[in-house]
Structure formats: C-alpha cells, structure tokens
Short mmCIF file of C-alpha atoms and ligand atoms in Angstrom, two decimals:
data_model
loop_
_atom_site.label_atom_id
_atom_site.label_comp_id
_atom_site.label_asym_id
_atom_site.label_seq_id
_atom_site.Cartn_x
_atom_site.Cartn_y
_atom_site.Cartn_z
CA UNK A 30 19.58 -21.20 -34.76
CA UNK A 31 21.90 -18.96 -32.46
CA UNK A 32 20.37 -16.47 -30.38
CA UNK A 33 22.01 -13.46 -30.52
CA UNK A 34 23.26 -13.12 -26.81
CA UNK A 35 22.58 -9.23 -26.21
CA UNK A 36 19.07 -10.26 -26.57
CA UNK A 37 19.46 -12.88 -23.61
CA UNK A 38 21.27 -10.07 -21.99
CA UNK A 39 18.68 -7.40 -22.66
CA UNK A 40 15.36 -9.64 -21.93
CA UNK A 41 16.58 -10.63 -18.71
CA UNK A 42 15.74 -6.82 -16.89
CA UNK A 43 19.79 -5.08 -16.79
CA UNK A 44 19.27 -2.23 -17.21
CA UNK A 45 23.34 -2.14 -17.93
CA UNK A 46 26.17 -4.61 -19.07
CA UNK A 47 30.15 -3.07 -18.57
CA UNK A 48 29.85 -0.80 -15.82
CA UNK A 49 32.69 -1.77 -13.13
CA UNK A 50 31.15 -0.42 -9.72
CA UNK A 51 33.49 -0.98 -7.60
CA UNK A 52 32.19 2.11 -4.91
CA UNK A 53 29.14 3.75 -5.86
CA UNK A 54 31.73 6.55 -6.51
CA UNK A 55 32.28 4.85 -9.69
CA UNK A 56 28.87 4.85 -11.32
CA UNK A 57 28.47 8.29 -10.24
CA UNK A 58 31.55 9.98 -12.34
CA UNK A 59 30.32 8.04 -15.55
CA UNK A 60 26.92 9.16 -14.80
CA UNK A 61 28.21 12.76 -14.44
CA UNK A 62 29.97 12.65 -17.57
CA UNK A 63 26.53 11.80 -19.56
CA UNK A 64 24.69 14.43 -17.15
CA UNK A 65 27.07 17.37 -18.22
CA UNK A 66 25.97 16.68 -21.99
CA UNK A 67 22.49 16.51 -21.01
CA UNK A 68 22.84 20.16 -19.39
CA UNK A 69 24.49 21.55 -22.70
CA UNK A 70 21.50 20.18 -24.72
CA UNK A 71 18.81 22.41 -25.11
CA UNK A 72 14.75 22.03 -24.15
CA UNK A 73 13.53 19.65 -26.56
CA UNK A 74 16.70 18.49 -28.19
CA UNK A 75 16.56 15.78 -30.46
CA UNK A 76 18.92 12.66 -29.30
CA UNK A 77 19.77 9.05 -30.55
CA UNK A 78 21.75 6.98 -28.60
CA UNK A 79 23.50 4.35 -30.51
CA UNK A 80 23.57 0.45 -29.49
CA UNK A 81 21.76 1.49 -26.61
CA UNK A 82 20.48 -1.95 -24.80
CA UNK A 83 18.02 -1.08 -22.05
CA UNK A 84 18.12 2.57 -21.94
CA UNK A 85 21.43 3.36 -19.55
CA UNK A 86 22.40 6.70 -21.54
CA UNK A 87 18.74 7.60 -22.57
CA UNK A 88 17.98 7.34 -18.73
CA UNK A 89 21.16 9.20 -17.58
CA UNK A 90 19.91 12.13 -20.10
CA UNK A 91 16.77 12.31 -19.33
CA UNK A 92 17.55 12.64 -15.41
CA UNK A 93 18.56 16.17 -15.80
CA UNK A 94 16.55 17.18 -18.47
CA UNK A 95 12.87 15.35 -19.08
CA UNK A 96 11.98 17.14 -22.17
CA UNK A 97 14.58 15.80 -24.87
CA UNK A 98 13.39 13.50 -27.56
CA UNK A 99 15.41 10.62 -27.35
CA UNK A 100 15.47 7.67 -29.99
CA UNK A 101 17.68 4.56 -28.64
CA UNK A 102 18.55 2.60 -31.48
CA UNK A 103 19.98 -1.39 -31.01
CA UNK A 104 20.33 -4.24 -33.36
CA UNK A 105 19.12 -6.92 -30.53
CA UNK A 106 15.56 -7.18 -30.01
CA UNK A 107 15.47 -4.92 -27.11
CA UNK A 108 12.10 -3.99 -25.88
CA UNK A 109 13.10 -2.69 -22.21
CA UNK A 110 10.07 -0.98 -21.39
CA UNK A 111 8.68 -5.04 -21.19
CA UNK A 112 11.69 -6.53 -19.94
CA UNK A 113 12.85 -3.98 -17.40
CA UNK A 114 11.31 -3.96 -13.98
CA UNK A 115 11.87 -0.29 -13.17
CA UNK A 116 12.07 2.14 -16.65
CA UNK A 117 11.08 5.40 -14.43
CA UNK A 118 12.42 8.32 -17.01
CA UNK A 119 12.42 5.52 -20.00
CA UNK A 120 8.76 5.73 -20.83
CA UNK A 121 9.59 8.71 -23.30
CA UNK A 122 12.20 7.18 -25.12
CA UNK A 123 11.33 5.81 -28.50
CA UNK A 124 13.21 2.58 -28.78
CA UNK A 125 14.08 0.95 -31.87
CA UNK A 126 14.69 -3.04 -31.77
CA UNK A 127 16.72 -4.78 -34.27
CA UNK A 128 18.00 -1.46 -36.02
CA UNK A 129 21.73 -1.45 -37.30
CA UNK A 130 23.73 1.96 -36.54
CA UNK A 131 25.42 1.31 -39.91
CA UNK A 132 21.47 2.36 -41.27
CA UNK A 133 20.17 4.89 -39.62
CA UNK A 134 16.69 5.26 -39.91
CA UNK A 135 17.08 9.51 -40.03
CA UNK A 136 17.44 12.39 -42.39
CA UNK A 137 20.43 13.87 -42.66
CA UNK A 138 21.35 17.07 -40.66
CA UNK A 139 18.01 16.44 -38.66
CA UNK A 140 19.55 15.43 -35.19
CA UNK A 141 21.15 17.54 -32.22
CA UNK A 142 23.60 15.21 -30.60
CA UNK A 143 24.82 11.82 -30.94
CA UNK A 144 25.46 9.02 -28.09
CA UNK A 145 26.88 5.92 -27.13
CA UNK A 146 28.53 4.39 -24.49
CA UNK A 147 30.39 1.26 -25.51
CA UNK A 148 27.74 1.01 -28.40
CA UNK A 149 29.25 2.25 -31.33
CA UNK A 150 32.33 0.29 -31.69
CA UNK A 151 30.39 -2.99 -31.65
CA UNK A 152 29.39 -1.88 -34.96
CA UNK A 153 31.85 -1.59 -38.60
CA UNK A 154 33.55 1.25 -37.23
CA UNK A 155 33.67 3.03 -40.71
CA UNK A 156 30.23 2.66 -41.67
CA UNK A 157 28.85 3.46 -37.74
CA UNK A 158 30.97 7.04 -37.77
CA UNK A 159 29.61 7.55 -41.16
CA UNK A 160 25.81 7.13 -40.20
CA UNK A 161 26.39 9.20 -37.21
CA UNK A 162 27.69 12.28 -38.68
CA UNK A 163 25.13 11.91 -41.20
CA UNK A 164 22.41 12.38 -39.12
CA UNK A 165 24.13 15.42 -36.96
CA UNK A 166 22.70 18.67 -37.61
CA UNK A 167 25.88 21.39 -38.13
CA UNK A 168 26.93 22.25 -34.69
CA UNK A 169 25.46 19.44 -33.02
CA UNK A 170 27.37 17.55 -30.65
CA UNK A 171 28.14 13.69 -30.14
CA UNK A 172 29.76 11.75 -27.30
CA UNK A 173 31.07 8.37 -27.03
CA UNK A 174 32.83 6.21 -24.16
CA UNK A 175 34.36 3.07 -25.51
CA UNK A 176 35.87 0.08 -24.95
CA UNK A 177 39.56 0.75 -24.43
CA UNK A 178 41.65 -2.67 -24.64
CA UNK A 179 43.61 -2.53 -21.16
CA UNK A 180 40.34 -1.20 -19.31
CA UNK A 181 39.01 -2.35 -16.26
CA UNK A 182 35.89 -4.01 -18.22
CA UNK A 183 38.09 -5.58 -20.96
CA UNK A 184 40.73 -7.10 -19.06
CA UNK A 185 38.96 -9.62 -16.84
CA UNK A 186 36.85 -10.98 -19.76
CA UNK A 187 39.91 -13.25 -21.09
CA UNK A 188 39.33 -15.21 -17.31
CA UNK A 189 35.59 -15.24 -17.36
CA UNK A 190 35.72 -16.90 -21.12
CA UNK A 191 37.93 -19.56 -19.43
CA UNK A 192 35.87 -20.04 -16.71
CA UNK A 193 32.80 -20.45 -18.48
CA UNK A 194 34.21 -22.39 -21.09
CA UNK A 195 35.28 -24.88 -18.36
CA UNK A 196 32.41 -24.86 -16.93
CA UNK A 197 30.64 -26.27 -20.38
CA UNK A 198 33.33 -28.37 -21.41
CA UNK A 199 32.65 -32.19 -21.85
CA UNK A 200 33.99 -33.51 -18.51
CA UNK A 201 32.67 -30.27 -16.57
CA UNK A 202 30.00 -29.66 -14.43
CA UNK A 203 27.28 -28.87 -16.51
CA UNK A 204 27.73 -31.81 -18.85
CA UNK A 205 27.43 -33.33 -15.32
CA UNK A 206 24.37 -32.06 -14.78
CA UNK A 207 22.71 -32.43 -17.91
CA UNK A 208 23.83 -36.33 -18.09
CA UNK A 209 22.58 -36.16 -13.99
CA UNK A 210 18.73 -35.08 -15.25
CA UNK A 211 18.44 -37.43 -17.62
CA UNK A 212 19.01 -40.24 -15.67
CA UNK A 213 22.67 -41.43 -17.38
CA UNK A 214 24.59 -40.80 -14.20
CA UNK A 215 24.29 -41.25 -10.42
CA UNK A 216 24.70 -37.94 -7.50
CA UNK A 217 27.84 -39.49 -6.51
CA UNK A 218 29.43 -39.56 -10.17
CA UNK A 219 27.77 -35.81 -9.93
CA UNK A 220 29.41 -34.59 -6.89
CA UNK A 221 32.65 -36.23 -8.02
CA UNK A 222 32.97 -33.59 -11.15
CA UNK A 223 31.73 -31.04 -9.15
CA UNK A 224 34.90 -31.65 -6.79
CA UNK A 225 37.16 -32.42 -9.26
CA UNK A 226 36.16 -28.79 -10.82
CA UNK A 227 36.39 -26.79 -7.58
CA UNK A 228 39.94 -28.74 -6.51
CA UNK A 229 41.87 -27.88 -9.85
CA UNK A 230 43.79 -25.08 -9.39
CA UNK A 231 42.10 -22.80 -11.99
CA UNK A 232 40.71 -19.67 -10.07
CA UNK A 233 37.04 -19.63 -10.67
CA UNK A 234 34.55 -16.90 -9.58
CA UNK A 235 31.93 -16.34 -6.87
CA UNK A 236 29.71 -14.32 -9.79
CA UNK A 237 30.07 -17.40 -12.52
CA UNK A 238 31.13 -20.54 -10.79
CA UNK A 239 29.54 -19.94 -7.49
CA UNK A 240 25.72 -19.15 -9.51
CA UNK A 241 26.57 -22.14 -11.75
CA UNK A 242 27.22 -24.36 -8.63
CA UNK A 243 24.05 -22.08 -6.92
CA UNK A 244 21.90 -23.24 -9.91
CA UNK A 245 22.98 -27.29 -10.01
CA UNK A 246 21.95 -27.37 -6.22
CA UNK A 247 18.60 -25.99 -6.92
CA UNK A 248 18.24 -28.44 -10.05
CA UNK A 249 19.43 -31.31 -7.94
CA UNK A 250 16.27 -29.90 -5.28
CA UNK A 251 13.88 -29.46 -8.31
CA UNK A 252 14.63 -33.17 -9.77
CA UNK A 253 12.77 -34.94 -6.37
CA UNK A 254 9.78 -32.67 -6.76
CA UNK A 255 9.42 -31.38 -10.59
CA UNK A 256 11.67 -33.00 -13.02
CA UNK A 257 10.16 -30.87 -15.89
CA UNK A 258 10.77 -27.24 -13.83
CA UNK A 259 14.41 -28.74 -13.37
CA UNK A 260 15.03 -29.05 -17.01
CA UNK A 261 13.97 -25.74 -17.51
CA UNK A 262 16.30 -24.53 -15.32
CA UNK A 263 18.93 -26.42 -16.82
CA UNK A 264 18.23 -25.37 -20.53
CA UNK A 265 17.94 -21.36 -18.84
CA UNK A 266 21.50 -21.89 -17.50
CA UNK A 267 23.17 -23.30 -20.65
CA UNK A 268 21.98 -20.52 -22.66
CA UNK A 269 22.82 -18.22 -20.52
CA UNK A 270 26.39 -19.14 -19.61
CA UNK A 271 26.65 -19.70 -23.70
CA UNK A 272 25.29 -16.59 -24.18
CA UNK A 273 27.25 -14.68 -21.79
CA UNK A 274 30.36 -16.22 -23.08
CA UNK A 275 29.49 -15.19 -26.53
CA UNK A 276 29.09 -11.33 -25.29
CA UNK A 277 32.79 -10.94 -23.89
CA UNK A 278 33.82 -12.20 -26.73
CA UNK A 279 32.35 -9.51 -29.02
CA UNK A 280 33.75 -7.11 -25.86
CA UNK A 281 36.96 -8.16 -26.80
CA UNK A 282 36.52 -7.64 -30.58
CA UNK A 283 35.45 -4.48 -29.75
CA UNK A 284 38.04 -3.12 -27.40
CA UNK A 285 39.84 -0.52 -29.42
CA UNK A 286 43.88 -0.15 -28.05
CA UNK A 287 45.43 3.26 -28.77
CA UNK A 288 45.79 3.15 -32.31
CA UNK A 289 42.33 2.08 -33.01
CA UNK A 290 41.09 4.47 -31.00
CA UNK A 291 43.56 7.39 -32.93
CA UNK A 292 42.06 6.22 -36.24
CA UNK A 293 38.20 6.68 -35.01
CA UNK A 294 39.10 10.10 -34.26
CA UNK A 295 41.01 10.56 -37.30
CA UNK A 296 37.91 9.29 -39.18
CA UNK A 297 35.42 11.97 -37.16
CA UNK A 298 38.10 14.36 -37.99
CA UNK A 299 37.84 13.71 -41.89
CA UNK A 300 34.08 13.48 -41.61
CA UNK A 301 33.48 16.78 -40.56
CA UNK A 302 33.57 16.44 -36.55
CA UNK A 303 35.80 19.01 -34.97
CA UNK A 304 37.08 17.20 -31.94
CA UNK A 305 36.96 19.04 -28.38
CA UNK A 306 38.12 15.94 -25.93
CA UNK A 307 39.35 12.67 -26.68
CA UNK A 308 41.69 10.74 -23.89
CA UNK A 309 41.28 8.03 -21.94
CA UNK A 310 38.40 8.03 -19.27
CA UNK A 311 39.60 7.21 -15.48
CA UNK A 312 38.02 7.03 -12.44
CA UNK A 313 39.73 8.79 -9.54
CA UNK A 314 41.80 10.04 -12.63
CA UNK A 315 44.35 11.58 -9.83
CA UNK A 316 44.51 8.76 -6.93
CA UNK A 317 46.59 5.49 -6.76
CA UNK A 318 42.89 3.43 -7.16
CA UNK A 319 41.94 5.03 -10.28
CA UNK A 320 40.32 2.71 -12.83
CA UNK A 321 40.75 3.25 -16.46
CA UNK A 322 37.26 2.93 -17.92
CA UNK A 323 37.22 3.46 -21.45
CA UNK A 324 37.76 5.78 -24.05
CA UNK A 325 36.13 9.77 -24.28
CA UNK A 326 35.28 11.48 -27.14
CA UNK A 327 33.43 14.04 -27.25
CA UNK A 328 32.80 16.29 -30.00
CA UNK A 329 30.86 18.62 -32.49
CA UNK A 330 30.03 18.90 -36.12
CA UNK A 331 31.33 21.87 -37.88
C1 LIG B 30 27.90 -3.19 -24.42
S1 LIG B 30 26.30 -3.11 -25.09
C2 LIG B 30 25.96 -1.39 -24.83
C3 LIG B 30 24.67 -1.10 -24.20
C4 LIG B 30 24.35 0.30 -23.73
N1 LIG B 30 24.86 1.35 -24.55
C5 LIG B 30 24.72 0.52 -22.28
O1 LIG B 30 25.60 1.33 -22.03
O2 LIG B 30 24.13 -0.11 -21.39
C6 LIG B 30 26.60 -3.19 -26.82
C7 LIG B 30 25.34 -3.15 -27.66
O3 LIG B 30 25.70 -2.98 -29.04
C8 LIG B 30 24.66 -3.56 -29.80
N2 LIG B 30 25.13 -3.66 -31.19
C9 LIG B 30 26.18 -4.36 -31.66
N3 LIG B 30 26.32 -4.14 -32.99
C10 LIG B 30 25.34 -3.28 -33.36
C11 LIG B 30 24.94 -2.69 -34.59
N4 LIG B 30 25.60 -2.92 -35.72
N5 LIG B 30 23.87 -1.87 -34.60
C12 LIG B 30 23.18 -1.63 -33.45
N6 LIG B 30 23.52 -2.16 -32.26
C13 LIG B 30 24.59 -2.98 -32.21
C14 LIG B 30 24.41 -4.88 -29.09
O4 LIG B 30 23.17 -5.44 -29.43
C15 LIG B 30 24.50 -4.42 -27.62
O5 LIG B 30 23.22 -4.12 -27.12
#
C-alpha cells in the first residue's frame, strides 16, 4: 500500500514544507502577513486553518494573539503535537488528522476566519472554496497564500523530481546500494555507480544528492557493525526520497498560473466573498532580489 507522503513529511518533526528562506528576511514578511490577520481577529475568535500540516499558520496566529480557538484541519495523519520536537504556542490548537477540507466537520455560519497557506489548493478547488465559505460566519474573514506556478517554491521542483528520480532509477545509486546490502555486489562495483552518478553532467544538489550520498556512507559504516540497523536505514531513505518525490509532484498539480488563480477568485466572488486583496505575493516586492512567493487573497464574507 502507498503511504501517503505528507504523512512521511509531517511525522518526521517540520514544522513547515515550501517556505524559501533565503535571509531570515524572508520568513519574516510571510510571517507578518499571517500576524496582521491575527491582530484584526478578535479575543477568542474562532479559526480553522485548512491543510494545515504541523501547525505553521496556527502557530504564526497564535504568536500575537494566545486566546483564539484554532482548529487545523489536514487529510494526512498529522499528529504534530507527537511528532514535533518544539510545538510551544501549538498545545491549544485542536488538530484534526485525516479530515478532507472538501467536508468540513462545522456548522455553517459558525466560524470567524478562514486560513491556509498553500493548503487549500491541494484540495478540488470547487468543492474546498465551497466548504470554506460555508463555514464563515457573515463578515468573517479568510486568507489564503498559494502556490503560484512561476514561484520561487514551484519552479525548482521540476529539477529535484529529476534528481531524485535518478537517484532511484535502476542503474543509480540506490539500486547500488540496496543490491550492495544484500550481498549481490562488491564496494568497488558500488563506488563505480556512485562515480559514474556524480561525473554525468546532470547538476545534482547538496540538499538531495549530497544526504543521499551522506546516507550510503553511513550504511556502508553500519554494514561492518549492524547489518540489520543498515537496512533500516536503507528502507528509511527509499521511502523518503519516494515520498518526497511524490510531494513536488502534487506541488506542481497544485500550482495555480494566472488564470487559475482568476477563476478561484471568481468562484469566492460568486460564493458570497467580497474580495479586498488578491495579487501576487513578493518578497522585497520593490528590490531587484525580490522573490515571488505565491498567491494573496485575502478576503471577507458579505
Ligand atoms: C504544502 S502542505 C501545507 C502545509 C501547511 N499549511 C504549512 O503551511 O506548513 C499541503 C497540505 O495539504 C494537505 N491536503 C491535501 N489535500 C487535502 C485535502 N483534500 N484535505 C485536507 N488536506 C489536504 C496535505 O496533506 C498537506 O499537508
């Protein structure tokens, strides 16, 4: 059976997946943007966050204002308040595991705002707008960053596929490895494919490649001492680099380009959501660095 690969993701303590930090600066204008709707919110508000993984938004929220009543809803079996090392604010947040957006589990009219941050367009768009209004009180507000195809997050994950894929293929390293542990071929034969891979001229990474290569070296250690903690390791890595693969794929599927992203406000629009922003996020919106992020909405029911 597959294993759904946000639940590899989630169980293994991030407490985020498609944040591009490339200066703290970064991290600190998306976290503003989730702040300044926490502000607007008043004491006690009720909040669900939509596809919400480990608790990024939840814990952004709840940093400038510790009394809302946040439910985080995700259809991966998250459970971050196990799997996450530090969950500070999190402790308060009712999480819901294995919970489709399309279904929300709440009256009608009974909620004051609505988030997600690259959450809700995982989901059928149609049928995830549709559960969100629902549950909106009149004049409650919702805000969404998404996937935007040419962003900073989407773009590289066309290279990574290839690079992992490579990495799994039958003459790559990790066959290598796995025909290496049990016993069918010899450290030499090993170290050959592991040149061969690093001398083609395909650019592979120091955050895939290199922690693959990391990972063989440590199995290759492992096999003189522990044969059975080696394995392990191996059968960890495989899933993982399967797993990973599997999530920038759905990133991809998700990415909405500008007329996707037109129709989901369209479809707020005909729901009953009176849009108040929705444009393109960017870092450094004004500088020659700036990074385009995602898309903003943000908006209120009428
Ligand atoms: C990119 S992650 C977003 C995580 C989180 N919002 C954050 O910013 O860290 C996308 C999430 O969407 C969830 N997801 C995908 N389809 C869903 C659905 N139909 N209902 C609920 N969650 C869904 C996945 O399980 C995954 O955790």
């Amino acid at each position: 059976m597959d294993i759904d690969p946000w639940t590899v993701y989630w169980q293994a303590d991030h407490l985020e997946s498609c944040i591009p930090s490339r200066t703290p600066e970064d991290s600190k204008e998306i976290a503003a943007f989730w702040q300044e709707c926490a502000i607007t919110l008043k004491d006690g508000a009720s909040v669900v966050d939509l596809a919400c993984g480990n608790g990024a938004i939840p814990k952004q929220l709840l940093s400038v204002n510790s009394t809302l009543q946040i439910c985080a809803v995700d259809k991966a079996e998250i459970s971050p308040l196990e799997y996450l090392s530090q969950t500070g604010e999190l402790a308060s947040v009712r999480f819901l595991p294995a919970t489709d957006i399309c279904e929300l589990p709440f009256d009608d009219n009974s909620i004051d705002a609505v988030t997600s941050q690259f959450g809700i367009e995982y989901a059928p768009l149609k049928a995830a707008c549709q559960a969100a209004v629902r549950v909106l009180k009149p004049g409650g507000m919702m805000r969404l960053l998404m996937h935007h195809a040419e962003s900073e997050i989407v773009k590289p994950a066309s290279a990574t596929i290839a690079e992992i894929t490579r990495l799994l293929e039958q003459q790559g390293p990790m066959k290598a490895i796995e025909s290496f542990v049990s016993g069918n071929i010899t450290i030499e034969q090993l170290e050959t494919v592991g040149q061969s891979y690093l001398q083609a001229e395909i650019p592979g990474t120091k955050q895939v490649s290199g922690q693959v290569f990391a990972g063989i070296d440590q199995i290759i250690e492992l096999m003189k001492t522990n044969p059975a903690q080696a394995e392990a390791l191996l059968v960890n890595m495989e899933k993982r680099l399967v797993a990973d693969r599997s999530r920038l794929q759905q990133l991809q599927s998700a990415a909405l380009d500008e007329q996707q992203a037109d129709s989901v406000a369209k479809e707020f629009s005909e729901l009953g959501m009176d849009i108040d922003i929705f444009e393109q996020f960017l870092i450094n919106g004004q500088q020659e660095d700036c990074a385009l992020i995602g898309w903003k909405i943000s908006a209120h029911k009428a």
